[in-house]
Coordinates of C-alpha atoms in Angstrom, one line a residue:
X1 CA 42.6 -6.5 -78.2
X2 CA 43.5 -9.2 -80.7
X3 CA 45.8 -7.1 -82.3
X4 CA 47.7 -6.4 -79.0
X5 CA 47.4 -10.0 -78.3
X6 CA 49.5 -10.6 -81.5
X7 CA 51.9 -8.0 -81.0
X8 CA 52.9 -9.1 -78.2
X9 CA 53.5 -12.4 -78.9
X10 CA 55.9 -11.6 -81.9
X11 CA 57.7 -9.3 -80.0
X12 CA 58.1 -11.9 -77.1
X13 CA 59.1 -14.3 -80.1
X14 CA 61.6 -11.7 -81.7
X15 CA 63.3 -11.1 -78.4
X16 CA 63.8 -15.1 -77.2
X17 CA 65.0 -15.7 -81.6
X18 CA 68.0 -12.6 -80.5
X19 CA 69.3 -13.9 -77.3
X20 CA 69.3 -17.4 -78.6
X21 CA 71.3 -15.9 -80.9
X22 CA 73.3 -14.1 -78.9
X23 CA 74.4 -17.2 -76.6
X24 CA 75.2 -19.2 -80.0
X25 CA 77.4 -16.3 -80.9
X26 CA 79.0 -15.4 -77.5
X27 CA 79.9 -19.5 -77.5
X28 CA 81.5 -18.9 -80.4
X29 CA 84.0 -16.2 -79.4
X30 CA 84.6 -17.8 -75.6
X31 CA 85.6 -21.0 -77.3
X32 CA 87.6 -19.3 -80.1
X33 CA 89.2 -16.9 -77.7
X34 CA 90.1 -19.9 -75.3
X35 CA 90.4 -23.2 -77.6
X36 CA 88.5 -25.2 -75.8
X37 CA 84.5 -26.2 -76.2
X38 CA 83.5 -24.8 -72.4
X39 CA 84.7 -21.5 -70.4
X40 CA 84.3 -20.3 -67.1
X41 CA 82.6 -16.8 -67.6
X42 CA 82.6 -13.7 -64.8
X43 CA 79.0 -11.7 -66.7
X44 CA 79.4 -8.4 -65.4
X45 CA 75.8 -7.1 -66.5
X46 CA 71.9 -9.0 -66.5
X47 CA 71.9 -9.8 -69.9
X48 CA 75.5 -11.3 -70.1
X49 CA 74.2 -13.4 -66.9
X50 CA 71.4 -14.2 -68.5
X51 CA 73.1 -15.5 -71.9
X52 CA 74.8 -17.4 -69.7
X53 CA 72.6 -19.0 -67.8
X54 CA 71.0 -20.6 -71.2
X55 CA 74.1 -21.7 -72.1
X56 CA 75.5 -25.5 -72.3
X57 CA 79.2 -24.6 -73.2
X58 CA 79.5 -20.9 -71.2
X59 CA 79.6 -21.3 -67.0
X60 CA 79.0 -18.2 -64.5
X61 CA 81.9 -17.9 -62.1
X62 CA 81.6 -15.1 -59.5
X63 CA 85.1 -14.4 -58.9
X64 CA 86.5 -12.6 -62.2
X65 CA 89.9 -13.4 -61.1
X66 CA 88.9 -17.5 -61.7
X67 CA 87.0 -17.0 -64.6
X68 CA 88.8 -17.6 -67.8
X69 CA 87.0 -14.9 -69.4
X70 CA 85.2 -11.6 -68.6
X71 CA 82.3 -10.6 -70.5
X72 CA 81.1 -6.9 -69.9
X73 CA 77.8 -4.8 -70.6
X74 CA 78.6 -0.9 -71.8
X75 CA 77.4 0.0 -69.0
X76 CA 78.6 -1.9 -66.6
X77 CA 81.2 -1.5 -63.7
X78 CA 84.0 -3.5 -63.3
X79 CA 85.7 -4.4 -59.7
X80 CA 89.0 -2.8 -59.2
X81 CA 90.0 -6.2 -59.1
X82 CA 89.0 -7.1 -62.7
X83 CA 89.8 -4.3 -64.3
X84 CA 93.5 -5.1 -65.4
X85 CA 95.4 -5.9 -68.6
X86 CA 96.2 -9.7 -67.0
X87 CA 92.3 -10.6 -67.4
X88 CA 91.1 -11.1 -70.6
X89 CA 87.8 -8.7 -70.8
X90 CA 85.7 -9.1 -73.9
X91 CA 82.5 -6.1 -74.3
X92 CA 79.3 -6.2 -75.8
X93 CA 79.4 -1.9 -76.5
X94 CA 81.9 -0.1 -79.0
X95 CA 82.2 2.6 -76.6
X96 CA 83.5 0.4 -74.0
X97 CA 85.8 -1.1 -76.4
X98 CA 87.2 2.4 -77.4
X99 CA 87.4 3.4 -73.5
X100 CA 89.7 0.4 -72.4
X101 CA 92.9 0.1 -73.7
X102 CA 93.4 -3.6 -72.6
X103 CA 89.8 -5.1 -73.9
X104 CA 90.4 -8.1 -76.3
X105 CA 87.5 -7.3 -78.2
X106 CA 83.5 -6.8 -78.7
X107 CA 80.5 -8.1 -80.0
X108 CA 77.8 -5.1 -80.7
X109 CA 74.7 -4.2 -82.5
X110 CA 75.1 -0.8 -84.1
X111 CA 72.4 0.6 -86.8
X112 CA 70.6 -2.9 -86.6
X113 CA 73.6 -5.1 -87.7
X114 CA 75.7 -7.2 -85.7
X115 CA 79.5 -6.1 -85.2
X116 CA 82.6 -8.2 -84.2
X117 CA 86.1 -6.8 -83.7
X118 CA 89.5 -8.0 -81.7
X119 CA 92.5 -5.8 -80.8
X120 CA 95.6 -7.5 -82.7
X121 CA 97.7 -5.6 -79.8
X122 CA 95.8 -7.0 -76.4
X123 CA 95.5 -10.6 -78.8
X124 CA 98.9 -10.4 -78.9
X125 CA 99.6 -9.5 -75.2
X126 CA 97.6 -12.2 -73.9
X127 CA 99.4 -15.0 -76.7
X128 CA 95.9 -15.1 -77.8
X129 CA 95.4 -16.8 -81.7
X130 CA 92.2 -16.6 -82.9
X131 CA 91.2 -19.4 -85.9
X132 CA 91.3 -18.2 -89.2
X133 CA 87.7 -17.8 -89.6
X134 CA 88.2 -14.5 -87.2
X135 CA 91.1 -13.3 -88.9
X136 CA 88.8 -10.4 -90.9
X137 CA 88.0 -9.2 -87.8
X138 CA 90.9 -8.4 -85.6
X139 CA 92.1 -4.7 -86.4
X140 CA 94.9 -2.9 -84.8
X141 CA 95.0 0.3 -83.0
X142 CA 98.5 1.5 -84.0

C-alpha cells in the first residue's frame, strides 16, 4: 500500500513539474510570436485552457476572433470562424501542423522529447519576426 502511496505521489509530482513547464514554454512562443510580455489567448482544447489558466503572462479570451493568438490541441476542432489564414493558430500536435496549411507553428512531444517548429511561409504572411533565438527553428515548406 506504501508502495502505491509513493507511486502516486511521484506521478502527481512528474505531471504538475510538465505543465509548469509547459506554461513557461507556451509564454515563451506567445510573447515571441507577438513582441510583447502578455497575449490574449482563444485555448481550443482542456489542457491549453488549463496552461492558461496558471499563467501570469497568457489570458483566455473566448472569442478567437479577439484573441491575439490561437492555441490548438491535435485533436481539437476549430470554429469555422477561426479557422482562417488571417488568425494566427499555433498547435501543440505535428499532425495538425502538417494538416493546416496556414498554422504558424507547433510545440509537441514526439518519442519523449520536446519539438518546436515555425512555418517561414505563414511567418512571413502574417509580417511575423521571430527573435533570433528561434531562428533554428523556423523551416519552410517549399
Amino acid at each position: 500500500m506504501k508502495l502505491l502511496v509513493v507511486f502516486l505521489f511521484f506521478t502527481l509530482l512528474c505531471s504538475a513539474n510538465t505543465l509548469e513547464h509547459d506554461v513557461e514554454t507556451f509564454e515563451s512562443i506567445a510573447t515571441a510570436i507577438l513582441e510583447q510580455e502578455e497575449a490574449t489567448i482563444y485555448p481550443a482544447g482542456d489542457r491549453i485552457r488549463e496552461i492558461i489558466k496558471r499563467s501570469k503572462k497568457l489570458h483566455y479570451k473566448r472569442d478567437c476572433n479577439k484573441a491575439e493568438l490561437i492555441i490548438a490541441e491535435n485533436d481539437a476542432v476549430l470554429p469555422g470562424e477561426c479557422n482562417h489564414m488571417y488568425n494566427r493558430i499555433f498547435y501543440n500536435s505535428y499532425k495538425s501542423l502538417k494538416n493546416s496549411s496556414h498554422a504558424i507553428g507547433a510545440y509537441y512531444k514526439h518519442k519523449g522529447r520536446n519539438n518546436l517548429i515555425f512555418i517561414e511561409e505563414n511567418l512571413e504572411r502574417l509580417d511575423i519576426t521571430l527573435p533570433k533565438q528561434f531562428d533554428k527553428y523556423i523551416e519552410s515548406r517549399r
